[in-house]
Amino acid sequence: MGDERARRIDDALSSLVEALIPPSPGEDERHADALALARSIIDSQGSHSGVSDINHASDLIKKKLMRENTSPEKVVQFSDLYTKLLTQPVLSQKWAILYLLHQLADSGFADEQTIRLPASQHNVHISPQRNSTATHDDPQAPQRKSYQPAFSNDVSAALSKLPTRQIDPRAKTEDRDYNERKSGANTEKTLGPTIALETMSGSPELGMPSEAALLRDLPFTLQGLSSTNLPFTSLLTLSLPPTLPLPIISLLHTLAEPSLLYRSLSEFVQSRNEGLVGQSLRSAVGSELRSYLGLIATLEGEIRRAITSLDVNEARGSISKAGVTLKRCVVWTRDSTMGLRLMSLIVEEAKSRKGGQLISMIHAFSSSHGDPFVGAFAERMLAHVTRPFYDMLRQWIYDGELTDPYHEFFVIEQNSQDHGEVDPRRAPASSVWEDKYKLDEVMIPSIITEDFAKKVFLIGKSLNFIRYGCRDSAWVEAYCKEASRELRYGDTATLETSIDKAYKTTMTRLIHLMDEKFQLFEHLRALKKYLLLGQGDFIALLMESLSSNLDRPAGSQYRHTLTAQLDHAIRGSNAQFDSPDVLRRLDARLLQLSHGDIGWDVFTLEYKVDAPVDVVITPWASKQYLVVFNFLWRVKRVEFALSSTWRRCMTGARGVLASVDDILSRDWKVARCCIAEMIHFVNQLQYYILFEVIEASWDQLQAAISKPDCTLDDLIGAHTKYLRSITHKGLLGSARSSTTGAREDSFTSQLHHILKIMLAYKDAVDGLYSFSVAEFTRRQELSAKIETRTAQGKWGLSDKDDEDPHQDFPGNSPAVVAVAGLPKINTNSSAQLDDQMLPALRTRLTDLSGDFRTRVNVLLGDLAVQPDVDMKFLGVVMNFNDVYTPRKRRREHHRERRTPGNHHGGEGEREGGGKGAEEGKGKERK
């Protein structure tokens, strides 16, 4: 068993020596000497005299961990490792392992001591003659020189601290004498006298700098300056002496990191980069580097004090007795190295970021990193980096001016080149509010929320609009002097208070100006009264006064005539009591003419608004008002026409029409019923649009703009929603096929056709009335002729009169009856009158009434499947007694494959109620 253990130790020592001293040809003697040295060191160490109790060693380590650590985490971790160690069957000397670790932990740094070893165990110190020869002739001499410090400085120092066995001094002296005699014999045959191996120290004979020399050069290296032993070969390259042992190389590698980081960061600080936040970052990095230089100055003072305090007679390696070593310098510079490392990472990431992105990147280290040191360091950096950002923020929320020359703020100012050519029809004030500034969400820093950024954006935009759009710069300047205060990072309470106060003050002032100075709400009410037909007496009087003029062709209409009739309607209705400024903006104009148009097709009303009211009542909103007015005006015209015809029929029923009941009573009964249906349809449609749609939407608009925290954007949004609700629920929207995307017949198109049918039916009823009047006149003339002949003593009627009853009637001139949709028929011939006129009228009335019912059924069927409750309600009130049979119109496949020419030809008629939508785009006739 002992032989096996000795063989395993020899194998382990041989592997260790081979790892430290790579084998080379002709160096077997050197390898054997190193192995012998290792064996002698192992044999010279004593054994522990205590009891081999593994639990005792474990308790010692636990007590040490509890003394040095306030938290029990280290003890718990050691207990887990200790449990795993007990389960390992391969290791038999577990207690020795634990005791060795405990002793190494208590030893600290290796004591600087000189171990005198037999000269026979070294292959680097030879006689003067041989040494000189090896230096000049042997190419392996450098390797032999590097062997001694690399090996002795590591192994000897470590093994010298192992626990030794307490033995009798006499036995110790005998062993030492025996070893000296044995080594003396070997000395005579090999190398010569003994030498001193210095732990953690240099050997001038081998060209290796001492630790004191390295410490003397260390302050220069940490400042990025070259020194004798540690020169910089390039910006990011530090050259280390090749003769140093591995532990020293490891320590110098650790100390080289802050040196190289300092050089790269110094170059960044001295560089020039655009951007206020980038400049602030360089300033913050420069401030941290100055703090780092302060630490280096303190470290340099400690090193000089330690070197000065050394006694020249002391051994070289005793620099550690003065309290300064390379290892302690590593510990002292550890936090600074972490700071430099973090700054280097920030600088590298900052190359592709600017402004708010750069602030967000640094803030991520503060909010997301688990190391408290990194979080505190990032917070300190943010305090410097965010100063330009908070300066821009202060000017934006207090002065309404954007001072951002390098585009680092999350608000960007747009030029005309940024969004193409400006629409000449777009209002200037609307352009100032909507297009001058935009919110760049990418540049919003993570130190503020997105909602907070939107509030800030709205504050500055409102102040800028008050200054330039509302021309109230005096108030903005006074507000800036009164409320402006310094903003800085970390003062979250002050920042939120300032933003909330600025938000409330700015919004209140802007809404006050729009209401009191520019009468925005008054203009909205005027638009509702005049363009949405809310002023009933004005609309009725205007239509009555214009009806005779608008029945004529469009080419014979003149704007001054229409304007005069408009003034007459204003003076004759309650509109005369409105503000003169409102009435001044109301105007009548003519749309673009088309062939065959009459006055009804080209007449429209216009309400003019100017800046800054056009921010809310935009050109798009004015167009929507015009579309709604044209549609409602057409519905009102149909109601006016049907009512006129109904009054004529009711009046004639007691006179003219009563005399022709024998041949036309059934026709007039059917016509009156159909007109009543049409009037009911028009009345329900008007009621639905004016009350269920417009009034309900108006109430929602009033509720939205009456909120205490209402902003101008809220006003614009509420007004836009108001108009969209009217156009959608008012059946003025357009529909698209869910399969092909092609535009289908919308409700506007259906209503347009139904209204056309009503007007055509009204013309047919007027023809029937004319026919009835003609028949009544013929009968009156015949009765007068009979009475005249009877008074003359003749027969009232003769056979000749039966053949041609119209021949000799006094005052009987040829009459022409014209009916819409029918050719002009001469009423001279009774045969023609009976055979052509009346059947054609009856056919025309029957076809129109049937077409009307068919289209109403389709409309009701479409309304029944609408998701909107109000639109379903319209279908219910129109068919409250189920007189109609609603049905879903079948979409034929060929309608979806219409040619582009036919598609566009029908689209103009369907959009906005046929011509009603096109009227909104028409030009005023000069």
CSV table of C-alpha atoms in Angstrom, one decimal, residues 528-796:
chain,number,residue,atom,x,y,z
A,528,LYS,CA,-75.6,73.0,-37.2
A,529,LYS,CA,-78.4,75.6,-37.7
A,530,TYR,CA,-77.7,76.5,-41.3
A,531,LEU,CA,-75.9,73.7,-43.0
A,532,LEU,CA,-77.5,70.9,-41.0
A,533,LEU,CA,-81.0,72.4,-41.4
A,534,GLY,CA,-81.4,73.1,-37.7
A,535,GLN,CA,-83.0,76.5,-38.3
A,536,GLY,CA,-86.3,75.2,-39.7
A,537,ASP,CA,-88.1,78.5,-40.4
A,538,PHE,CA,-85.0,79.8,-42.3
A,539,ILE,CA,-84.8,76.7,-44.4
A,540,ALA,CA,-88.5,76.7,-45.2
A,541,LEU,CA,-88.6,80.4,-46.2
A,542,LEU,CA,-85.4,80.0,-48.3
A,543,MET,CA,-86.8,77.1,-50.2
A,544,GLU,CA,-90.1,78.8,-50.8
A,545,SER,CA,-88.5,81.9,-52.1
A,546,LEU,CA,-86.0,80.0,-54.3
A,547,SER,CA,-88.4,77.4,-55.7
A,548,SER,CA,-89.5,79.4,-58.7
A,549,ASN,CA,-85.9,80.3,-59.6
A,550,LEU,CA,-84.4,76.9,-59.0
A,551,ASP,CA,-86.9,75.2,-61.3
A,552,ARG,CA,-85.2,76.9,-64.2
A,553,PRO,CA,-82.1,75.6,-65.9
A,554,ALA,CA,-78.8,76.0,-64.1
A,555,GLY,CA,-77.4,78.3,-66.8
A,556,SER,CA,-80.0,80.9,-66.1
A,557,GLN,CA,-79.1,81.1,-62.4
A,558,TYR,CA,-77.2,84.1,-61.1
A,559,ARG,CA,-75.4,84.4,-57.8
A,560,HIS,CA,-76.6,87.9,-57.0
A,561,THR,CA,-80.2,86.6,-57.3
A,562,LEU,CA,-79.5,83.8,-54.9
A,563,THR,CA,-77.7,86.1,-52.5
A,564,ALA,CA,-80.7,88.4,-52.5
A,565,GLN,CA,-83.1,85.5,-51.7
A,566,LEU,CA,-80.7,84.4,-49.0
A,567,ASP,CA,-80.8,87.8,-47.3
A,568,HIS,CA,-84.6,87.8,-47.6
A,569,ALA,CA,-84.8,84.5,-45.8
A,570,ILE,CA,-82.5,85.7,-43.1
A,571,ARG,CA,-84.5,88.9,-42.5
A,572,GLY,CA,-87.8,87.0,-42.6
A,573,SER,CA,-86.8,84.3,-40.0
A,574,ASN,CA,-85.3,84.1,-36.5
A,575,ALA,CA,-81.8,84.0,-38.2
A,576,GLN,CA,-81.9,87.8,-38.1
A,577,PHE,CA,-81.2,87.7,-34.4
A,578,ASP,CA,-77.8,85.8,-34.8
A,579,SER,CA,-74.5,87.5,-34.5
A,580,PRO,CA,-73.5,89.7,-37.5
A,581,ASP,CA,-70.2,87.9,-37.7
A,582,VAL,CA,-72.0,84.6,-38.1
A,583,LEU,CA,-74.4,85.9,-40.8
A,584,ARG,CA,-71.5,87.5,-42.6
A,585,ARG,CA,-69.9,84.1,-43.1
A,586,LEU,CA,-73.1,82.5,-44.6
A,587,ASP,CA,-73.1,82.7,-48.4
A,588,ALA,CA,-75.0,81.1,-51.3
A,589,ARG,CA,-73.0,79.8,-54.3
A,590,LEU,CA,-73.4,77.7,-57.4
A,591,LEU,CA,-71.5,74.5,-58.0
A,592,GLN,CA,-69.9,73.4,-61.2
A,593,LEU,CA,-72.5,73.0,-63.9
A,594,SER,CA,-73.3,69.9,-65.9
A,595,HIS,CA,-75.4,69.4,-69.0
A,596,GLY,CA,-79.1,69.2,-68.1
A,597,ASP,CA,-78.8,70.5,-64.6
A,598,ILE,CA,-81.4,72.8,-63.1
A,599,GLY,CA,-81.1,75.2,-60.2
A,600,TRP,CA,-81.8,72.6,-57.6
A,601,ASP,CA,-78.7,70.6,-58.7
A,602,VAL,CA,-76.2,73.4,-58.4
A,603,PHE,CA,-77.4,75.5,-55.4
A,604,THR,CA,-75.6,75.2,-52.1
A,605,LEU,CA,-74.9,77.1,-48.9
A,606,GLU,CA,-71.4,77.8,-47.6
A,607,TYR,CA,-70.1,78.8,-44.2
A,608,LYS,CA,-66.7,80.4,-44.2
A,609,VAL,CA,-64.2,80.0,-41.3
A,610,ASP,CA,-60.7,81.4,-40.9
A,611,ALA,CA,-57.7,80.8,-38.7
A,612,PRO,CA,-57.4,79.6,-36.1
A,613,VAL,CA,-60.9,78.2,-36.1
A,614,ASP,CA,-60.0,76.1,-39.1
A,615,VAL,CA,-57.9,73.9,-36.9
A,616,VAL,CA,-61.1,72.3,-35.7
A,617,ILE,CA,-63.3,73.1,-38.7
A,618,THR,CA,-60.8,71.8,-41.2
A,619,PRO,CA,-61.2,71.8,-45.0
A,620,TRP,CA,-62.2,68.1,-44.7
A,621,ALA,CA,-64.8,69.1,-42.1
A,622,SER,CA,-66.2,71.8,-44.4
A,623,LYS,CA,-66.5,69.4,-47.2
A,624,GLN,CA,-68.4,66.9,-44.9
A,625,TYR,CA,-70.8,69.7,-43.9
A,626,LEU,CA,-71.3,70.5,-47.6
A,627,VAL,CA,-72.1,66.8,-48.4
A,628,VAL,CA,-74.6,66.6,-45.6
A,629,PHE,CA,-76.2,69.9,-46.6
A,630,ASN,CA,-76.6,68.8,-50.2
A,631,PHE,CA,-78.2,65.5,-49.2
A,632,LEU,CA,-80.6,67.2,-46.7
A,633,TRP,CA,-81.4,69.9,-49.2
A,634,ARG,CA,-82.4,67.3,-51.7
A,635,VAL,CA,-84.6,65.5,-49.2
A,636,LYS,CA,-86.1,68.8,-48.2
A,637,ARG,CA,-86.7,69.6,-51.9
A,638,VAL,CA,-88.6,66.3,-52.3
A,639,GLU,CA,-90.6,67.0,-49.2
A,640,PHE,CA,-91.5,70.5,-50.5
A,641,ALA,CA,-92.4,69.1,-54.0
A,642,LEU,CA,-94.6,66.3,-52.5
A,643,SER,CA,-96.3,68.6,-50.1
A,644,SER,CA,-97.1,71.1,-52.9
A,645,THR,CA,-98.6,68.3,-55.0
A,646,TRP,CA,-100.5,67.0,-52.0
A,647,ARG,CA,-102.0,70.4,-51.3
A,648,ARG,CA,-103.0,70.8,-55.0
A,649,CYS,CA,-104.7,67.4,-54.9
A,650,MET,CA,-106.5,68.0,-51.7
A,651,THR,CA,-107.7,71.4,-53.0
A,652,GLY,CA,-108.7,70.0,-56.4
A,653,ALA,CA,-110.6,67.1,-54.9
A,654,ARG,CA,-113.3,69.5,-53.8
A,655,GLY,CA,-113.6,71.2,-57.2
A,656,VAL,CA,-112.0,70.1,-60.5
A,657,LEU,CA,-111.3,66.5,-59.6
A,658,ALA,CA,-114.8,65.9,-58.3
A,659,SER,CA,-116.2,66.4,-61.8
A,660,VAL,CA,-114.1,63.6,-63.3
A,661,ASP,CA,-114.6,61.0,-60.6
A,662,ASP,CA,-116.5,58.8,-63.1
A,663,ILE,CA,-113.3,58.1,-65.1
A,664,LEU,CA,-110.4,59.0,-62.7
A,665,SER,CA,-111.6,58.4,-59.1
A,666,ARG,CA,-109.6,55.1,-58.8
A,667,ASP,CA,-106.5,56.7,-60.3
A,668,TRP,CA,-106.6,59.6,-57.9
A,669,LYS,CA,-107.2,57.3,-54.9
A,670,VAL,CA,-104.1,55.2,-55.8
A,671,ALA,CA,-102.1,58.3,-56.5
A,672,ARG,CA,-103.0,59.9,-53.1
A,673,CYS,CA,-102.1,56.7,-51.3
A,674,CYS,CA,-98.7,56.5,-53.0
A,675,ILE,CA,-98.0,60.1,-52.3
A,676,ALA,CA,-98.9,59.6,-48.7
A,677,GLU,CA,-96.4,56.7,-48.5
A,678,MET,CA,-93.7,58.8,-50.0
A,679,ILE,CA,-94.4,61.7,-47.7
A,680,HIS,CA,-94.3,59.3,-44.7
A,681,PHE,CA,-91.0,57.9,-46.0
A,682,VAL,CA,-89.5,61.4,-46.4
A,683,ASN,CA,-90.8,62.6,-43.0
A,684,GLN,CA,-89.3,59.5,-41.2
A,685,LEU,CA,-86.0,59.9,-43.0
A,686,GLN,CA,-85.8,63.6,-42.1
A,687,TYR,CA,-86.8,62.9,-38.5
A,688,TYR,CA,-84.2,60.1,-38.2
A,689,ILE,CA,-81.3,62.3,-39.7
A,690,LEU,CA,-82.2,65.5,-37.9
A,691,PHE,CA,-83.0,64.1,-34.5
A,692,GLU,CA,-81.7,60.5,-34.1
A,693,VAL,CA,-78.4,61.3,-35.8
A,694,ILE,CA,-77.6,65.0,-35.8
A,695,GLU,CA,-79.1,65.9,-32.4
A,696,ALA,CA,-77.7,62.8,-30.7
A,697,SER,CA,-74.3,63.4,-32.1
A,698,TRP,CA,-74.5,67.0,-31.1
A,699,ASP,CA,-75.2,66.1,-27.5
A,700,GLN,CA,-72.1,63.8,-27.5
A,701,LEU,CA,-70.0,66.6,-29.0
A,702,GLN,CA,-71.2,69.0,-26.3
A,703,ALA,CA,-70.4,66.5,-23.6
A,704,ALA,CA,-66.9,66.0,-25.0
A,705,ILE,CA,-66.0,69.6,-25.3
A,706,SER,CA,-67.4,70.6,-21.9
A,707,LYS,CA,-65.0,68.4,-20.0
A,708,PRO,CA,-62.7,70.4,-17.6
A,709,ASP,CA,-59.6,68.7,-18.9
A,710,CYS,CA,-60.5,69.0,-22.6
A,711,THR,CA,-57.6,69.9,-24.9
A,712,LEU,CA,-57.5,71.2,-28.5
A,713,ASP,CA,-56.7,67.7,-29.7
A,714,ASP,CA,-59.8,66.4,-27.8
A,715,LEU,CA,-61.9,69.1,-29.6
A,716,ILE,CA,-60.6,68.1,-33.0
A,717,GLY,CA,-61.1,64.4,-32.2
A,718,ALA,CA,-64.7,65.0,-30.9
A,719,HIS,CA,-65.6,67.2,-33.9
A,720,THR,CA,-64.2,64.6,-36.3
A,721,LYS,CA,-66.2,61.8,-34.5
A,722,TYR,CA,-69.3,64.0,-34.7
A,723,LEU,CA,-69.0,64.4,-38.5
A,724,ARG,CA,-68.2,60.7,-39.0
A,725,SER,CA,-71.2,59.7,-36.9
A,726,ILE,CA,-73.5,61.9,-39.0
A,727,THR,CA,-72.2,60.7,-42.3
A,728,HIS,CA,-72.3,57.0,-41.2
A,729,LYS,CA,-75.6,56.9,-39.4
A,730,GLY,CA,-77.1,59.5,-41.8
A,731,LEU,CA,-76.7,56.9,-44.6
A,732,LEU,CA,-74.0,58.9,-46.3
A,733,GLY,CA,-71.3,56.3,-46.0
A,734,SER,CA,-70.1,54.0,-48.7
A,735,ALA,CA,-69.9,50.2,-48.6
A,736,ARG,CA,-67.4,47.8,-50.1
A,737,SER,CA,-67.7,44.2,-51.1
A,738,SER,CA,-66.1,41.9,-48.5
A,739,THR,CA,-64.9,39.6,-51.3
A,740,THR,CA,-63.7,41.8,-54.1
A,741,GLY,CA,-63.2,45.1,-52.4
A,742,ALA,CA,-65.2,46.8,-55.2
A,743,ARG,CA,-67.6,49.6,-54.1
A,744,GLU,CA,-71.2,48.4,-53.9
A,745,ASP,CA,-74.4,50.4,-53.9
A,746,SER,CA,-74.4,52.3,-50.6
A,747,PHE,CA,-77.4,53.7,-48.7
A,748,THR,CA,-76.7,57.1,-50.3
A,749,SER,CA,-77.1,55.6,-53.8
A,750,GLN,CA,-80.3,53.8,-52.8
A,751,LEU,CA,-81.8,56.9,-51.3
A,752,HIS,CA,-80.8,58.9,-54.3
A,753,HIS,CA,-82.7,56.6,-56.6
A,754,ILE,CA,-85.7,56.6,-54.3
A,755,LEU,CA,-85.8,60.4,-54.2
A,756,LYS,CA,-85.6,60.4,-58.0
A,757,ILE,CA,-88.5,58.1,-58.2
A,758,MET,CA,-90.5,60.4,-55.9
A,759,LEU,CA,-89.8,63.4,-58.1
A,760,ALA,CA,-90.7,61.4,-61.2
A,761,TYR,CA,-94.0,60.2,-59.5
A,762,LYS,CA,-94.7,63.8,-58.5
A,763,ASP,CA,-94.3,64.9,-62.2
A,764,ALA,CA,-96.6,62.0,-63.2
A,765,VAL,CA,-99.3,63.1,-60.7
A,766,ASP,CA,-99.0,66.6,-62.0
A,767,GLY,CA,-99.6,65.2,-65.5
A,768,LEU,CA,-102.6,63.4,-64.2
A,769,TYR,CA,-103.9,66.6,-62.6
A,770,SER,CA,-103.4,68.4,-65.9
A,771,PHE,CA,-105.3,65.7,-67.7
A,772,SER,CA,-108.0,66.0,-65.1
A,773,VAL,CA,-108.2,69.8,-65.6
A,774,ALA,CA,-108.3,69.3,-69.4
A,775,GLU,CA,-111.1,66.8,-69.1
A,776,PHE,CA,-112.9,69.2,-66.7
A,777,THR,CA,-112.5,72.1,-69.2
A,778,ARG,CA,-113.8,69.9,-72.1
A,779,ARG,CA,-116.8,69.0,-70.1
A,780,GLN,CA,-117.4,72.6,-69.1
A,781,GLU,CA,-117.2,73.7,-72.7
A,782,LEU,CA,-119.5,71.0,-73.8
A,783,SER,CA,-122.0,71.9,-71.2
A,784,ALA,CA,-121.8,75.6,-72.2
A,785,LYS,CA,-122.4,74.6,-75.9
A,786,ILE,CA,-125.4,72.5,-75.0
A,787,GLU,CA,-126.9,75.4,-73.0
A,788,THR,CA,-126.2,77.8,-75.9
A,789,ARG,CA,-127.9,75.6,-78.5
A,790,THR,CA,-130.8,74.9,-76.2
A,791,ALA,CA,-131.3,78.7,-75.8
A,792,GLN,CA,-131.3,79.0,-79.6
A,793,GLY,CA,-134.0,76.3,-79.9
A,794,LYS,CA,-131.7,73.7,-81.3
A,795,TRP,CA,-130.8,70.3,-80.1
A,796,GLY,CA,-128.0,70.3,-77.6
